[in-house]
XYZ file of C-alpha atoms in Angstrom:
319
model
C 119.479 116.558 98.506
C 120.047 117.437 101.878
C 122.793 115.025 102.501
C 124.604 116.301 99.462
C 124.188 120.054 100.458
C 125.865 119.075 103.932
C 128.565 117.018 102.413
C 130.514 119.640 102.354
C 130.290 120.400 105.756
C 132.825 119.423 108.856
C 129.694 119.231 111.283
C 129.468 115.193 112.156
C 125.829 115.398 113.996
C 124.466 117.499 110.631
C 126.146 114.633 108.591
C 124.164 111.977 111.239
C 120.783 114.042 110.962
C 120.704 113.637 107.683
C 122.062 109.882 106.586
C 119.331 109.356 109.491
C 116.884 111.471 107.882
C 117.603 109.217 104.764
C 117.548 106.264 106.487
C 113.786 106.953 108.028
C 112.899 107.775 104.224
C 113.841 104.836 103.128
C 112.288 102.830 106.293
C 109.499 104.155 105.222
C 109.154 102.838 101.045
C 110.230 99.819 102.600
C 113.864 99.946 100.786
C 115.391 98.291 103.784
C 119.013 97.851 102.275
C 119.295 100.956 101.319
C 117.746 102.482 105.057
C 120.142 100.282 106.482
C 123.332 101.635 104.796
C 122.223 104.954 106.077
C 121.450 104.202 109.422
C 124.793 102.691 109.683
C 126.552 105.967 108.743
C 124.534 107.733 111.180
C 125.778 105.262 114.000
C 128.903 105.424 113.382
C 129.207 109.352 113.314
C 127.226 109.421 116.345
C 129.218 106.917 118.103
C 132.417 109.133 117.620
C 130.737 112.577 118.137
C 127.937 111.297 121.388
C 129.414 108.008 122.079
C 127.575 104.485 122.482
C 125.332 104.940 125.056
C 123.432 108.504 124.280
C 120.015 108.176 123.678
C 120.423 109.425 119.635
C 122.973 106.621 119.320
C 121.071 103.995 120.938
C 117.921 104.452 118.577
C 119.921 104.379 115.591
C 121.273 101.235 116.416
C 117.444 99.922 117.315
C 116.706 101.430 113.907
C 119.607 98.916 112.845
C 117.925 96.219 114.116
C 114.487 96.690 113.252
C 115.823 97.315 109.235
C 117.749 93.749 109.963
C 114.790 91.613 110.925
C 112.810 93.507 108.099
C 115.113 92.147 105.319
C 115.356 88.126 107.177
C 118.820 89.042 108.644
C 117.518 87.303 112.443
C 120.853 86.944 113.842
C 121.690 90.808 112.794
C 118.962 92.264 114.206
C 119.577 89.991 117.314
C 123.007 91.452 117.441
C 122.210 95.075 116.913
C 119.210 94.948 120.034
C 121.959 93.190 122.137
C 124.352 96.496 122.044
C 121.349 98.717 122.227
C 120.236 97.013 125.213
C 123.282 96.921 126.952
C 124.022 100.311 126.301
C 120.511 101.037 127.489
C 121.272 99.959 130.982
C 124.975 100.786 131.450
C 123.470 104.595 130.539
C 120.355 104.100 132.963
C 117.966 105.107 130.209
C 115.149 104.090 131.250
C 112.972 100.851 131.903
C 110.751 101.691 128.800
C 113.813 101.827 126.440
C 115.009 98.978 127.915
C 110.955 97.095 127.167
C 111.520 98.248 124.211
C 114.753 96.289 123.213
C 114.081 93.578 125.282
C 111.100 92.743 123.225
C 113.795 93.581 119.556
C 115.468 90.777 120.747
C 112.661 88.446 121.750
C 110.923 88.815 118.002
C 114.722 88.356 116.878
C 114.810 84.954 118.802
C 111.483 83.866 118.022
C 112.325 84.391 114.207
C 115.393 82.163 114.954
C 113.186 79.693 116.525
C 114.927 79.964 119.536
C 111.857 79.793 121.559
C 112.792 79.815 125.092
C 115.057 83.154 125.111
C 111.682 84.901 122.701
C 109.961 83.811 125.962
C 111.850 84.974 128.328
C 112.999 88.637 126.601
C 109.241 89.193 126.315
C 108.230 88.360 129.195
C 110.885 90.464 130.785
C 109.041 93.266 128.391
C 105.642 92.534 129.405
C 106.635 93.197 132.951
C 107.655 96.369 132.344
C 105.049 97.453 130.378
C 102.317 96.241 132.130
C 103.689 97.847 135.581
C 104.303 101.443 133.692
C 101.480 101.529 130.978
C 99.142 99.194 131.732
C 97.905 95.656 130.730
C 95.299 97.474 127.851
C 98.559 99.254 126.496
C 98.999 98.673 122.689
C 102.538 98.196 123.947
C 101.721 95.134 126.381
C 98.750 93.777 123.911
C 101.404 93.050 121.341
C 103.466 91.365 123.529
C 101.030 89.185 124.455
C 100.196 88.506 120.922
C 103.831 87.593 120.322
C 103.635 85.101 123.693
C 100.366 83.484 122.281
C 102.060 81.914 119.544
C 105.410 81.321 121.371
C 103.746 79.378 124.097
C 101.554 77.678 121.947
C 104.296 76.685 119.808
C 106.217 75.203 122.676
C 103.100 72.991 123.354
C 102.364 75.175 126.483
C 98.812 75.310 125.997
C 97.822 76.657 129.276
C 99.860 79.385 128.792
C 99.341 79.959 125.534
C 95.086 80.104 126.595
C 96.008 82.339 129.066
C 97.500 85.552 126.328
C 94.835 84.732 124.363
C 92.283 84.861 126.446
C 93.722 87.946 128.100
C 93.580 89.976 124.133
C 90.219 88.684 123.910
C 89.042 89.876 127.117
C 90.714 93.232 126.079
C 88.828 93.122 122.606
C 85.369 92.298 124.899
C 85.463 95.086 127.228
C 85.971 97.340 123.924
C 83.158 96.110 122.467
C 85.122 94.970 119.569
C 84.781 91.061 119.320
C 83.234 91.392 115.566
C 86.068 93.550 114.236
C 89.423 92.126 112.963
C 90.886 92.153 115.819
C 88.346 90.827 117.943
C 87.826 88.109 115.347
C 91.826 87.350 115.361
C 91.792 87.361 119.252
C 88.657 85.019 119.149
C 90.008 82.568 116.384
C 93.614 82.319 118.633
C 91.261 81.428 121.593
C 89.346 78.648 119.607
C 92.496 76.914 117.863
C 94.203 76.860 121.350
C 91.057 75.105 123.289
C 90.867 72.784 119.611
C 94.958 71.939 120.796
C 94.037 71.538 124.513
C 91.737 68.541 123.750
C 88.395 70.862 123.477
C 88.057 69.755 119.619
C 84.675 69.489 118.390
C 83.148 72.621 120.059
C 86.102 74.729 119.337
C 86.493 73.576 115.523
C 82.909 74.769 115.133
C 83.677 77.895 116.713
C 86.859 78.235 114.185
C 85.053 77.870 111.061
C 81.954 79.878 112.201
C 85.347 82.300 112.663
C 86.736 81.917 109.273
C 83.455 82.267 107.579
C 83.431 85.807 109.542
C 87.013 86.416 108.448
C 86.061 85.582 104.925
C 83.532 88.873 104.927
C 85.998 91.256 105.838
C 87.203 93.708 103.079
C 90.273 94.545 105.095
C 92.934 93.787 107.302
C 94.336 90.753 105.671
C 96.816 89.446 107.984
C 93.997 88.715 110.682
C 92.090 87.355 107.572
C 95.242 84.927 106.478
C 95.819 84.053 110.369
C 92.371 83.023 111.134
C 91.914 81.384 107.533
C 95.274 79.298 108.083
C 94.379 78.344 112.111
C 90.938 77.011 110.308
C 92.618 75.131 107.999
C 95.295 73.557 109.899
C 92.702 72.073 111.809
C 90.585 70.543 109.642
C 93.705 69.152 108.384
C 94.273 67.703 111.794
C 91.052 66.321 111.949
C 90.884 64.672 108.932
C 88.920 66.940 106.307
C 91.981 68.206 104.419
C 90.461 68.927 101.285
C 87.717 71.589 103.059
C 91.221 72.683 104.421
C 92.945 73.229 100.929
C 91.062 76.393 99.765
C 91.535 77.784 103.015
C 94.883 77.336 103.816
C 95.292 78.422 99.312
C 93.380 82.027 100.220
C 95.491 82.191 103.646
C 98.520 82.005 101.549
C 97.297 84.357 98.463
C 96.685 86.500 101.365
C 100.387 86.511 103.212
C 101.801 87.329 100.124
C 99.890 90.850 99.402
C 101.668 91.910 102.467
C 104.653 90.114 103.262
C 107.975 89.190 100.899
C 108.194 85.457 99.423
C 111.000 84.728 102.099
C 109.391 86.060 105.528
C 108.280 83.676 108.033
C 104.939 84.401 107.728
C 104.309 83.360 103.850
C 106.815 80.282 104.843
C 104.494 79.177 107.954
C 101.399 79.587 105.136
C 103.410 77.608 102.810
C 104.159 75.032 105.093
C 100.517 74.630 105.886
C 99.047 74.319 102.440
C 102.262 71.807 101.838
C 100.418 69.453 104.927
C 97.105 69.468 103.451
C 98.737 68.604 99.874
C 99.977 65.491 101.662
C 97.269 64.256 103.325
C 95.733 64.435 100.339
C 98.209 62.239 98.445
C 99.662 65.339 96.498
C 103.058 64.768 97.576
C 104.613 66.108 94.552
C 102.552 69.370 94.701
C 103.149 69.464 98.571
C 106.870 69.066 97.899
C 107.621 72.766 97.174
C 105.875 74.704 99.633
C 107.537 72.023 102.735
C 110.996 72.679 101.107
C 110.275 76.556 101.771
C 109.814 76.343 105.345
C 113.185 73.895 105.430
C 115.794 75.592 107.919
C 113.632 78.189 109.691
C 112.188 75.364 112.335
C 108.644 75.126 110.976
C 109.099 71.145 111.018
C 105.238 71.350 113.020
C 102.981 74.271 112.257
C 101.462 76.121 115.246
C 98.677 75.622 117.107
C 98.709 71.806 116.618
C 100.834 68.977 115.316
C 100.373 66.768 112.206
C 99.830 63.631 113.916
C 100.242 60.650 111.276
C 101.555 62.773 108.730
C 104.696 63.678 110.432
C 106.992 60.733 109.370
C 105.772 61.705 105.786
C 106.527 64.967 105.921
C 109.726 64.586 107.130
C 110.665 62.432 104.531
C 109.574 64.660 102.021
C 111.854 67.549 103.654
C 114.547 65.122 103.631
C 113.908 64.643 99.945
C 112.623 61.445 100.268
């Protein structure tokens, strides 16, 4: 309504405020496509009216790039927080603008599974963060969250033990170990020392962790992470079918809060598909490996398959 009364009009930033104001409207019911579209009208006014590296411009165009990664489009939203970011330091904006994108573009990498240049752009956050706002920030917290799994993915275990352990010293001085969050930062802890060679102690911890998980009522993406780390190791050591229901309720899980083709039901996917084929249920397992085909889950974080690898890669080659 407001767009159409200003349609009229001849004043380019009214016409931005208000494809913008659409576009945040949109962000917000999660219509992505259609926030996009908007925010890309607003850009492009604002570009001619303020130019490319005002501050208005320069969150549109992160706006761009968060709506990107929040439909799949990686290599979008990698592009879009690539112009913000250098437009963010030719205009001398600011190091916490700059944290900001840096860290667009390291989730934009990550989801690309280019590993190494997630590392680095977040770490290059972190930095910055933790020298202006401070290492409890929620700003730096996440970060570290994000360099948990990236390190751990890249087999990097000491540094992966060291984010986690830093988040679950954060959640101990709170006095929050036995909420979600303190449960997520202690199940991350336990699955890394179970992948540094610490296996019996820490797989006890991890299921002692799930059954925890299991009680909450909310917060389900903690719930599905710590269910899935359980799983996926009991699948590495051997007990795959006490894996299966939890890896099942980690995926059920994903899927109340995620879309069918985000990275996070695909990594859940992908783990259910590796307990299907230790178990001999290769035809079952089929399906759920095939979804994770061409967005570089070929091993499932925090631990490898062991034996089961050659398998699974036949089965992704459709063997």
């Amino acid at each position: 309504r407001v767009l159409a009364e200003r349609r009229g009009g001849d004043d380019p930033i009214a016409m931005a405020q208000a494809h913008n104001a659409l576009g945040v409207h949109y962000t917000g019911t999660q219509d992505y496509r259609s926030a996009y579209a908007e925010y890309i009208a607003t850009e492009r006014l604002l570009r001619g009216s303020l130019g490319v590296v005002h501050p208005h411009t320069i969150t549109v165009r992160a706006n761009l790039s968060y709506a990107s990664a929040s439909m799949g489009q990686y290599a979008d939203a990698e592009r879009h927080a690539r112009i913000a970011l250098e437009a963010t330091r030719r205009g001398g904006l600011g190091p916490l603008r700059e944290a900001n994108l840096l860290q667009a573009l390291g989730q934009a990498h990550f989801y690309q599974r280019r590993l190494a240049e997630a590392e680095t752009h977040l770490g290059e956050a972190l930095a910055i963060y933790d020298r202006d706002l401070g290492p409890a920030s929620h700003q730096s917290l996440g970060v570290v969250h994000s360099l948990t799994v990236i390190t751990g993915e890249q087999r990097d275990y000491e540094a992966a033990l060291h984010f986690a352990r830093r988040v679950e010293a954060h959640e101990r001085s709170r006095g929050t170990l036995g909420t979600p969050d303190g449960l997520y930062a202690r199940a991350q802890v336990a699955a890394l020392r179970y992948a540094s060679g610490d296996e019996e102690a820490a797989r006890t911890d991890l299921l002692a962790l799930a059954d925890a998980a299991r009680r909450i009522t909310d917060a389900p993406v903690s719930r599905a992470t710590i269910l899935g780390q359980a799983g996926h190791v009991l699948v590495h050591s051997g007990d795959s079918e006490a894996a299966e229901p939890l890896l099942r309720e980690a995926l059920t899980l994903q899927r109340e809060t995620h879309a069918e083709d985000s990275f996070n039901v695909r990594h859940a996917r992908f783990s259910l598909g590796i307990a299907l084929a230790a178990l001999g249920r290769l035809d079952e397992a089929r399906p759920h490996l095939e979804a994770a085909q061409g967005h570089g889950l070929t091993r499932a974080y925090p631990v490898a398959v062991g034996p089961l690898d050659a398998e699974v890669d036949r089965l992704l080659a459709g063997g």
